Amino acid sequence: MSSQEILRDVPAEEVDQVTSDFQAIGATVTRTMQPNGMFTVTANFDGAVHLAPVATDSEAESLAILPSSPDAPLPPIAKSTDFADIAAEYRIYFDRCQVRPERAAAVQKQVARLLASAPRYRALGEKLGMPWHFIGIMHALEANMNFNGHLHNGDPLTARTIHVPAGRPQSGNPPFRWEDSARDALAMKGYVGQTDWSVARMLFRWEAFNGFGYRRRGLPSPYLWSFSPVYVKGRFVADHVFDPESVSKQCGAAVLLKMLQQDAMA
């Protein structure tokens, strides 16, 4: 099985980043210059090649808790951005992931908000072929679950996005429906139509959405691991500006997923 995403009118200054983002999630990319100087980027996803052997077929399976190995040492964060190289790392880190006790109440409040909005996330997820919690957790990280903000980055739906990625959605006119903008954000990264929604694959896609800047430094990303003992400090305080002493005050995606799992099993 294969799927394809086509992005048109990609500015020349953004085409390399768009290409890199698609390649990071396993796509074969072609770029064609348009008469107006912009580019059409075509990303092909070959399911037979890129689907992981741990693919999940149901929402229940993607929320199932796997056995943990508390005595196994955590591997160092690999600098590779190839899923095949780091899938096992994701699974080991997630198995060992726990909420910091002092953050447990705050995380539980966020999980309660996610569950309250689950019907809306699930309705979109069923149309796009992905678990509701993948969308909901991304919405928590990017827009604090505000349905008046773009899923891309939380910018107001009353205009196209201002911050990176700027100018989204490229089609349609503001104000945008949250569902339409969310579909654009997920399609932009090639997530629509994918069939592997294992925990490792979701963690990879969340990290790819936020960027691999932490991984390239050999550090656990707070986008995934903040509020767990896996993450201690260090974060990007602005685009391309890294502060090694700054500490994220936002709960990571992996921690939210782990708490959702525990609630599902309770």
PDB file of C-alpha atoms in Angstrom:
ATOM      1  CA  MET A   1       0.000   0.000   0.000  1.00  0.00           C
ATOM      2  CA  SER A   2       1.269   3.485  -0.791  1.00  0.00           C
ATOM      3  CA  SER A   3       0.002   7.025  -0.343  1.00  0.00           C
ATOM      4  CA  GLN A   4       0.915  10.370  -1.759  1.00  0.00           C
ATOM      5  CA  GLU A   5       0.826  13.947  -0.534  1.00  0.00           C
ATOM      6  CA  ILE A   6       1.192  16.894  -2.921  1.00  0.00           C
ATOM      7  CA  LEU A   7       1.992  20.402  -1.702  1.00  0.00           C
ATOM      8  CA  ARG A   8       1.720  23.200  -4.236  1.00  0.00           C
ATOM      9  CA  ASP A   9       2.950  26.795  -4.090  1.00  0.00           C
ATOM     10  CA  VAL A  10       5.794  26.037  -1.688  1.00  0.00           C
ATOM     11  CA  PRO A  11       8.075  29.117  -1.524  1.00  0.00           C
ATOM     12  CA  ALA A  12      11.654  28.592  -2.708  1.00  0.00           C
ATOM     13  CA  GLU A  13      13.027  29.477   0.723  1.00  0.00           C
ATOM     14  CA  GLU A  14      10.919  26.719   2.326  1.00  0.00           C
ATOM     15  CA  VAL A  15      11.290  23.905  -0.209  1.00  0.00           C
ATOM     16  CA  ASP A  16      14.438  22.411   1.346  1.00  0.00           C
ATOM     17  CA  GLN A  17      12.846  22.279   4.802  1.00  0.00           C
ATOM     18  CA  VAL A  18       9.627  20.746   3.447  1.00  0.00           C
ATOM     19  CA  THR A  19      11.674  18.152   1.564  1.00  0.00           C
ATOM     20  CA  SER A  20      13.714  17.354   4.669  1.00  0.00           C
ATOM     21  CA  ASP A  21      10.591  17.010   6.812  1.00  0.00           C
ATOM     22  CA  PHE A  22       9.003  14.543   4.379  1.00  0.00           C
ATOM     23  CA  GLN A  23      12.214  12.541   4.055  1.00  0.00           C
ATOM     24  CA  ALA A  24      12.468  12.353   7.851  1.00  0.00           C
ATOM     25  CA  ILE A  25       9.209  10.391   7.948  1.00  0.00           C
ATOM     26  CA  GLY A  26      10.210   8.003   5.185  1.00  0.00           C
ATOM     27  CA  ALA A  27       8.916   9.661   2.018  1.00  0.00           C
ATOM     28  CA  THR A  28      10.456   9.677  -1.445  1.00  0.00           C
ATOM     29  CA  VAL A  29      10.271  13.311  -2.564  1.00  0.00           C
ATOM     30  CA  THR A  30      10.206  14.992  -5.963  1.00  0.00           C
ATOM     31  CA  ARG A  31      10.211  18.761  -6.489  1.00  0.00           C
ATOM     32  CA  THR A  32       8.983  20.642  -9.545  1.00  0.00           C
ATOM     33  CA  MET A  33       9.368  24.377 -10.107  1.00  0.00           C
ATOM     34  CA  GLN A  34       6.135  26.105 -11.092  1.00  0.00           C
ATOM     35  CA  PRO A  35       5.917  28.969 -13.624  1.00  0.00           C
ATOM     36  CA  ASN A  36       5.457  31.419 -10.720  1.00  0.00           C
ATOM     37  CA  GLY A  37       8.813  30.424  -9.187  1.00  0.00           C
ATOM     38  CA  MET A  38       7.272  28.394  -6.391  1.00  0.00           C
ATOM     39  CA  PHE A  39       7.505  24.613  -6.107  1.00  0.00           C
ATOM     40  CA  THR A  40       5.244  21.602  -6.133  1.00  0.00           C
ATOM     41  CA  VAL A  41       6.529  18.993  -3.677  1.00  0.00           C
ATOM     42  CA  THR A  42       5.299  15.427  -4.112  1.00  0.00           C
ATOM     43  CA  ALA A  43       5.901  12.943  -1.300  1.00  0.00           C
ATOM     44  CA  ASN A  44       5.326   9.244  -1.878  1.00  0.00           C
ATOM     45  CA  PHE A  45       4.966   6.878   1.068  1.00  0.00           C
ATOM     46  CA  ASP A  46       5.462   3.210   0.256  1.00  0.00           C
ATOM     47  CA  GLY A  47       3.669   1.274   2.990  1.00  0.00           C
ATOM     48  CA  ALA A  48       5.396  -1.973   2.103  1.00  0.00           C
ATOM     49  CA  VAL A  49       8.763  -0.407   2.819  1.00  0.00           C
ATOM     50  CA  HIS A  50       8.079   2.014   5.607  1.00  0.00           C
ATOM     51  CA  LEU A  51       5.517   0.291   7.791  1.00  0.00           C
ATOM     52  CA  ALA A  52       7.104  -0.902  11.019  1.00  0.00           C
ATOM     53  CA  PRO A  53       6.602  -4.486  12.186  1.00  0.00           C
ATOM     54  CA  VAL A  54       4.968  -3.154  15.335  1.00  0.00           C
ATOM     55  CA  ALA A  55       2.109  -1.459  13.448  1.00  0.00           C
ATOM     56  CA  THR A  56      -1.155  -1.237  15.338  1.00  0.00           C
ATOM     57  CA  ASP A  57      -4.587  -1.831  13.898  1.00  0.00           C
ATOM     58  CA  SER A  58      -6.786  -0.309  16.552  1.00  0.00           C
ATOM     59  CA  GLU A  59      -7.084   2.517  19.013  1.00  0.00           C
ATOM     60  CA  ALA A  60      -7.093   0.018  21.880  1.00  0.00           C
ATOM     61  CA  GLU A  61      -3.794  -1.483  20.748  1.00  0.00           C
ATOM     62  CA  SER A  62      -2.117   1.903  20.446  1.00  0.00           C
ATOM     63  CA  LEU A  63      -3.161   2.646  24.025  1.00  0.00           C
ATOM     64  CA  ALA A  64      -2.090  -0.730  25.394  1.00  0.00           C
ATOM     65  CA  ILE A  65       0.665  -0.694  28.019  1.00  0.00           C
ATOM     66  CA  LEU A  66       3.679  -2.776  27.039  1.00  0.00           C
ATOM     67  CA  PRO A  67       5.727  -4.644  29.661  1.00  0.00           C
ATOM     68  CA  SER A  68       8.552  -2.503  30.998  1.00  0.00           C
ATOM     69  CA  SER A  69      12.112  -3.520  31.868  1.00  0.00           C
ATOM     70  CA  PRO A  70      13.007  -1.374  34.887  1.00  0.00           C
ATOM     71  CA  ASP A  71      16.525  -2.775  35.201  1.00  0.00           C
ATOM     72  CA  ALA A  72      17.568  -2.201  31.603  1.00  0.00           C
ATOM     73  CA  PRO A  73      19.798   0.853  31.116  1.00  0.00           C
ATOM     74  CA  LEU A  74      18.438   3.641  28.966  1.00  0.00           C
ATOM     75  CA  PRO A  75      20.347   3.892  25.698  1.00  0.00           C
ATOM     76  CA  PRO A  76      21.864   7.254  24.759  1.00  0.00           C
ATOM     77  CA  ILE A  77      19.745   9.422  22.485  1.00  0.00           C
ATOM     78  CA  ALA A  78      20.795   8.544  18.945  1.00  0.00           C
ATOM     79  CA  LYS A  79      21.449  11.411  16.552  1.00  0.00           C
ATOM     80  CA  SER A  80      19.909   9.553  13.629  1.00  0.00           C
ATOM     81  CA  THR A  81      16.527  10.736  12.348  1.00  0.00           C
ATOM     82  CA  ASP A  82      15.833   7.460  10.525  1.00  0.00           C
ATOM     83  CA  PHE A  83      12.910   5.686  12.182  1.00  0.00           C
ATOM     84  CA  ALA A  84      14.459   2.262  11.669  1.00  0.00           C
ATOM     85  CA  ASP A  85      17.475   3.372  13.712  1.00  0.00           C
ATOM     86  CA  ILE A  86      15.544   4.793  16.665  1.00  0.00           C
ATOM     87  CA  ALA A  87      12.301   2.779  16.936  1.00  0.00           C
ATOM     88  CA  ALA A  88      13.728   0.559  19.674  1.00  0.00           C
ATOM     89  CA  GLU A  89      14.972   3.626  21.553  1.00  0.00           C
ATOM     90  CA  TYR A  90      11.464   5.099  21.570  1.00  0.00           C
ATOM     91  CA  ARG A  91       9.991   1.882  22.930  1.00  0.00           C
ATOM     92  CA  ILE A  92      12.584   1.545  25.692  1.00  0.00           C
ATOM     93  CA  TYR A  93      12.236   5.166  26.793  1.00  0.00           C
ATOM     94  CA  PHE A  94       8.447   4.979  26.728  1.00  0.00           C
ATOM     95  CA  ASP A  95       8.378   1.752  28.732  1.00  0.00           C
ATOM     96  CA  ARG A  96      10.453   3.481  31.415  1.00  0.00           C
ATOM     97  CA  CYS A  97       8.611   6.807  31.234  1.00  0.00           C
ATOM     98  CA  GLN A  98       6.896   7.931  34.424  1.00  0.00           C
ATOM     99  CA  VAL A  99       5.299  11.206  35.447  1.00  0.00           C
ATOM    100  CA  ARG A 100       7.311  13.205  37.952  1.00  0.00           C
ATOM    101  CA  PRO A 101       5.300  13.075  41.211  1.00  0.00           C
ATOM    102  CA  GLU A 102       5.285  16.851  41.568  1.00  0.00           C
ATOM    103  CA  ARG A 103       3.753  17.131  38.068  1.00  0.00           C
ATOM    104  CA  ALA A 104       1.161  14.357  38.370  1.00  0.00           C
ATOM    105  CA  ALA A 105      -1.788  16.601  39.275  1.00  0.00           C
ATOM    106  CA  ALA A 106      -1.086  19.012  36.414  1.00  0.00           C
ATOM    107  CA  VAL A 107      -0.754  16.158  33.926  1.00  0.00           C
ATOM    108  CA  GLN A 108      -3.990  14.578  35.126  1.00  0.00           C
ATOM    109  CA  LYS A 109      -5.812  17.867  34.519  1.00  0.00           C
ATOM    110  CA  GLN A 110      -4.522  17.935  30.952  1.00  0.00           C
ATOM    111  CA  VAL A 111      -5.585  14.344  30.412  1.00  0.00           C
ATOM    112  CA  ALA A 112      -9.068  15.203  31.683  1.00  0.00           C
ATOM    113  CA  ARG A 113      -9.257  18.025  29.135  1.00  0.00           C
ATOM    114  CA  LEU A 114      -8.107  15.672  26.378  1.00  0.00           C
ATOM    115  CA  LEU A 115     -10.781  13.148  27.296  1.00  0.00           C
ATOM    116  CA  ALA A 116     -13.439  15.872  27.383  1.00  0.00           C
ATOM    117  CA  SER A 117     -12.576  16.839  23.789  1.00  0.00           C
ATOM    118  CA  ALA A 118     -12.064  13.259  22.604  1.00  0.00           C
ATOM    119  CA  PRO A 119     -15.301  13.154  20.531  1.00  0.00           C
ATOM    120  CA  ARG A 120     -14.105  16.057  18.393  1.00  0.00           C
ATOM    121  CA  TYR A 121     -10.611  14.605  17.975  1.00  0.00           C
ATOM    122  CA  ARG A 122     -12.064  11.170  17.240  1.00  0.00           C
ATOM    123  CA  ALA A 123     -14.397  12.527  14.542  1.00  0.00           C
ATOM    124  CA  LEU A 124     -11.434  14.060  12.730  1.00  0.00           C
ATOM    125  CA  GLY A 125      -9.228  11.039  13.319  1.00  0.00           C
ATOM    126  CA  GLU A 126     -11.785   8.687  11.787  1.00  0.00           C
ATOM    127  CA  LYS A 127     -11.833  10.798   8.613  1.00  0.00           C
ATOM    128  CA  LEU A 128      -8.040  10.936   8.396  1.00  0.00           C
ATOM    129  CA  GLY A 129      -7.286   7.397   9.518  1.00  0.00           C
ATOM    130  CA  MET A 130      -5.396   8.113  12.724  1.00  0.00           C
ATOM    131  CA  PRO A 131      -5.977   7.730  16.484  1.00  0.00           C
ATOM    132  CA  TRP A 132      -7.780  10.572  18.204  1.00  0.00           C
ATOM    133  CA  HIS A 133      -5.119  10.801  20.896  1.00  0.00           C
ATOM    134  CA  PHE A 134      -2.388  11.496  18.332  1.00  0.00           C
ATOM    135  CA  ILE A 135      -4.307  14.598  17.214  1.00  0.00           C
ATOM    136  CA  GLY A 136      -5.365  15.603  20.716  1.00  0.00           C
ATOM    137  CA  ILE A 137      -1.879  15.411  22.197  1.00  0.00           C
ATOM    138  CA  MET A 138      -0.448  17.409  19.311  1.00  0.00           C
ATOM    139  CA  HIS A 139      -3.188  19.991  19.889  1.00  0.00           C
ATOM    140  CA  ALA A 140      -2.214  20.150  23.562  1.00  0.00           C
ATOM    141  CA  LEU A 141       1.430  20.798  22.682  1.00  0.00           C
ATOM    142  CA  GLU A 142       0.830  23.292  19.889  1.00  0.00           C
ATOM    143  CA  ALA A 143      -2.277  25.190  20.984  1.00  0.00           C
ATOM    144  CA  ASN A 144      -3.037  24.207  24.596  1.00  0.00           C
ATOM    145  CA  MET A 145      -6.173  22.471  23.255  1.00  0.00           C
ATOM    146  CA  ASN A 146      -7.601  25.823  22.139  1.00  0.00           C
ATOM    147  CA  PHE A 147      -9.981  25.177  19.242  1.00  0.00           C
ATOM    148  CA  ASN A 148      -9.571  28.795  18.149  1.00  0.00           C
ATOM    149  CA  GLY A 149      -5.917  28.129  17.291  1.00  0.00           C
ATOM    150  CA  HIS A 150      -4.226  26.419  14.348  1.00  0.00           C
ATOM    151  CA  LEU A 151      -2.965  22.912  15.047  1.00  0.00           C
ATOM    152  CA  HIS A 152       0.251  23.886  13.257  1.00  0.00           C
ATOM    153  CA  ASN A 153       1.412  26.242  16.015  1.00  0.00           C
ATOM    154  CA  GLY A 154      -1.495  27.748  17.949  1.00  0.00           C
ATOM    155  CA  ASP A 155      -1.780  30.945  15.901  1.00  0.00           C
ATOM    156  CA  PRO A 156      -5.376  32.298  15.704  1.00  0.00           C
ATOM    157  CA  LEU A 157      -7.706  30.773  13.126  1.00  0.00           C
ATOM    158  CA  THR A 158      -8.768  34.277  12.129  1.00  0.00           C
ATOM    159  CA  ALA A 159      -5.749  34.471   9.795  1.00  0.00           C
ATOM    160  CA  ARG A 160      -3.176  32.236   8.170  1.00  0.00           C
ATOM    161  CA  THR A 161      -0.358  31.170  10.446  1.00  0.00           C
ATOM    162  CA  ILE A 162       2.279  33.801  11.209  1.00  0.00           C
ATOM    163  CA  HIS A 163       4.839  31.661  12.996  1.00  0.00           C
ATOM    164  CA  VAL A 164       6.601  28.621  11.544  1.00  0.00           C
ATOM    165  CA  PRO A 165       5.098  27.094   9.474  1.00  0.00           C
ATOM    166  CA  ALA A 166       3.925  30.476   8.180  1.00  0.00           C
ATOM    167  CA  GLY A 167       1.129  31.032   5.690  1.00  0.00           C
ATOM    168  CA  ARG A 168      -0.905  27.909   6.462  1.00  0.00           C
ATOM    169  CA  PRO A 169      -3.352  26.722   5.309  1.00  0.00           C
ATOM    170  CA  GLN A 170      -2.414  27.821   1.812  1.00  0.00           C
ATOM    171  CA  SER A 171      -5.908  27.208   0.432  1.00  0.00           C
ATOM    172  CA  GLY A 172      -9.202  28.620   1.648  1.00  0.00           C
ATOM    173  CA  ASN A 173      -9.820  31.916   3.371  1.00  0.00           C
ATOM    174  CA  PRO A 174      -9.863  32.891   7.051  1.00  0.00           C
ATOM    175  CA  PRO A 175     -11.433  32.507   9.462  1.00  0.00           C
ATOM    176  CA  PHE A 176     -10.706  28.778   9.203  1.00  0.00           C
ATOM    177  CA  ARG A 177     -12.594  25.904  10.748  1.00  0.00           C
ATOM    178  CA  TRP A 178     -10.373  24.121  13.251  1.00  0.00           C
ATOM    179  CA  GLU A 179     -10.921  20.778  11.490  1.00  0.00           C
ATOM    180  CA  ASP A 180      -9.850  22.187   8.113  1.00  0.00           C
ATOM    181  CA  SER A 181      -6.701  23.736   9.528  1.00  0.00           C
ATOM    182  CA  ALA A 182      -5.896  20.591  11.511  1.00  0.00           C
ATOM    183  CA  ARG A 183      -6.192  18.469   8.390  1.00  0.00           C
ATOM    184  CA  ASP A 184      -3.751  20.803   6.642  1.00  0.00           C
ATOM    185  CA  ALA A 185      -1.242  20.523   9.496  1.00  0.00           C
ATOM    186  CA  LEU A 186      -1.414  16.731   9.472  1.00  0.00           C
ATOM    187  CA  ALA A 187      -1.357  16.405   5.674  1.00  0.00           C
ATOM    188  CA  MET A 188       1.559  18.828   5.438  1.00  0.00           C
ATOM    189  CA  LYS A 189       3.714  16.315   7.307  1.00  0.00           C
ATOM    190  CA  GLY A 190       2.410  13.310   5.402  1.00  0.00           C
ATOM    191  CA  TYR A 191       0.537  11.802   8.338  1.00  0.00           C
ATOM    192  CA  VAL A 192      -2.846  11.440   6.616  1.00  0.00           C
ATOM    193  CA  GLY A 193      -3.423   7.935   5.317  1.00  0.00           C
ATOM    194  CA  GLN A 194      -0.623   6.282   7.275  1.00  0.00           C
ATOM    195  CA  THR A 195      -1.438   2.925   8.867  1.00  0.00           C
ATOM    196  CA  ASP A 196       1.300   2.411  11.465  1.00  0.00           C
ATOM    197  CA  TRP A 197       0.170   4.083  14.676  1.00  0.00           C
ATOM    198  CA  SER A 198       2.318   2.155  17.114  1.00  0.00           C
ATOM    199  CA  VAL A 199       3.639   4.068  20.114  1.00  0.00           C
ATOM    200  CA  ALA A 200       7.110   4.284  18.585  1.00  0.00           C
ATOM    201  CA  ARG A 201       5.741   5.645  15.312  1.00  0.00           C
ATOM    202  CA  MET A 202       3.589   8.241  17.099  1.00  0.00           C
ATOM    203  CA  LEU A 203       6.559   9.409  19.167  1.00  0.00           C
ATOM    204  CA  PHE A 204       8.607   9.688  15.989  1.00  0.00           C
ATOM    205  CA  ARG A 205       5.928  11.742  14.239  1.00  0.00           C
ATOM    206  CA  TRP A 206       5.487  14.084  17.187  1.00  0.00           C
ATOM    207  CA  GLU A 207       9.226  14.632  17.389  1.00  0.00           C
ATOM    208  CA  ALA A 208       9.450  15.148  13.614  1.00  0.00           C
ATOM    209  CA  PHE A 209       6.614  17.692  13.788  1.00  0.00           C
ATOM    210  CA  ASN A 210       8.460  19.709  16.420  1.00  0.00           C
ATOM    211  CA  GLY A 211      11.891  19.188  14.875  1.00  0.00           C
ATOM    212  CA  PHE A 212      14.945  17.053  15.546  1.00  0.00           C
ATOM    213  CA  GLY A 213      17.077  19.823  17.049  1.00  0.00           C
ATOM    214  CA  TYR A 214      17.333  18.119  20.436  1.00  0.00           C
ATOM    215  CA  ARG A 215      18.132  14.722  18.939  1.00  0.00           C
ATOM    216  CA  ARG A 216      20.928  16.203  16.857  1.00  0.00           C
ATOM    217  CA  ARG A 217      22.435  17.398  20.153  1.00  0.00           C
ATOM    218  CA  GLY A 218      22.046  13.949  21.691  1.00  0.00           C
ATOM    219  CA  LEU A 219      19.362  15.221  24.091  1.00  0.00           C
ATOM    220  CA  PRO A 220      15.869  13.932  24.919  1.00  0.00           C
ATOM    221  CA  SER A 221      13.277  16.270  23.445  1.00  0.00           C
ATOM    222  CA  PRO A 222      11.075  18.060  26.000  1.00  0.00           C
ATOM    223  CA  TYR A 223       8.352  17.945  23.335  1.00  0.00           C
ATOM    224  CA  LEU A 224       8.173  14.240  24.203  1.00  0.00           C
ATOM    225  CA  TRP A 225       9.643  13.791  27.671  1.00  0.00           C
ATOM    226  CA  SER A 226       9.075  16.974  29.704  1.00  0.00           C
ATOM    227  CA  PHE A 227       7.519  16.284  33.139  1.00  0.00           C
ATOM    228  CA  SER A 228       9.279  12.894  33.273  1.00  0.00           C
ATOM    229  CA  PRO A 229      12.687  11.986  34.766  1.00  0.00           C
ATOM    230  CA  VAL A 230      13.943  11.360  31.218  1.00  0.00           C
ATOM    231  CA  TYR A 231      14.101  15.129  30.637  1.00  0.00           C
ATOM    232  CA  VAL A 232      16.004  17.435  32.976  1.00  0.00           C
ATOM    233  CA  LYS A 233      16.789  20.719  31.243  1.00  0.00           C
ATOM    234  CA  GLY A 234      17.708  22.442  28.009  1.00  0.00           C
ATOM    235  CA  ARG A 235      15.326  23.828  25.406  1.00  0.00           C
ATOM    236  CA  PHE A 236      15.068  26.061  22.371  1.00  0.00           C
ATOM    237  CA  VAL A 237      13.801  29.407  23.657  1.00  0.00           C
ATOM    238  CA  ALA A 238      13.441  30.808  20.117  1.00  0.00           C
ATOM    239  CA  ASP A 239      13.985  29.527  16.597  1.00  0.00           C
ATOM    240  CA  HIS A 240      17.549  28.148  16.476  1.00  0.00           C
ATOM    241  CA  VAL A 241      18.340  29.582  19.955  1.00  0.00           C
ATOM    242  CA  PHE A 242      19.172  26.844  22.487  1.00  0.00           C
ATOM    243  CA  ASP A 243      19.473  27.559  26.221  1.00  0.00           C
ATOM    244  CA  PRO A 244      21.073  24.588  28.043  1.00  0.00           C
ATOM    245  CA  GLU A 245      19.771  25.790  31.440  1.00  0.00           C
ATOM    246  CA  SER A 246      16.177  26.568  30.473  1.00  0.00           C
ATOM    247  CA  VAL A 247      13.570  24.038  31.625  1.00  0.00           C
ATOM    248  CA  SER A 248      10.371  23.303  29.736  1.00  0.00           C
ATOM    249  CA  LYS A 249       7.161  24.105  31.602  1.00  0.00           C
ATOM    250  CA  GLN A 250       5.001  22.137  29.156  1.00  0.00           C
ATOM    251  CA  CYS A 251       4.075  18.480  29.541  1.00  0.00           C
ATOM    252  CA  GLY A 252       5.621  16.266  26.869  1.00  0.00           C
ATOM    253  CA  ALA A 253       3.631  14.180  24.412  1.00  0.00           C
ATOM    254  CA  ALA A 254       4.997  10.847  25.661  1.00  0.00           C
ATOM    255  CA  VAL A 255       4.016  11.693  29.232  1.00  0.00           C
ATOM    256  CA  LEU A 256       0.465  12.579  28.190  1.00  0.00           C
ATOM    257  CA  LEU A 257       0.199   9.345  26.231  1.00  0.00           C
ATOM    258  CA  LYS A 258       1.497   7.314  29.172  1.00  0.00           C
ATOM    259  CA  MET A 259      -1.089   8.852  31.489  1.00  0.00           C
ATOM    260  CA  LEU A 260      -3.827   8.208  28.914  1.00  0.00           C
ATOM    261  CA  GLN A 261      -2.730   4.583  28.806  1.00  0.00           C
ATOM    262  CA  GLN A 262      -2.916   4.300  32.569  1.00  0.00           C
ATOM    263  CA  ASP A 263      -6.397   5.839  32.586  1.00  0.00           C
ATOM    264  CA  ALA A 264      -7.520   3.428  29.855  1.00  0.00           C
ATOM    265  CA  MET A 265      -6.302   0.463  31.918  1.00  0.00           C
ATOM    266  CA  ALA A 266      -7.755   1.702  35.219  1.00  0.00           C
TER     267      ALA A 266
END
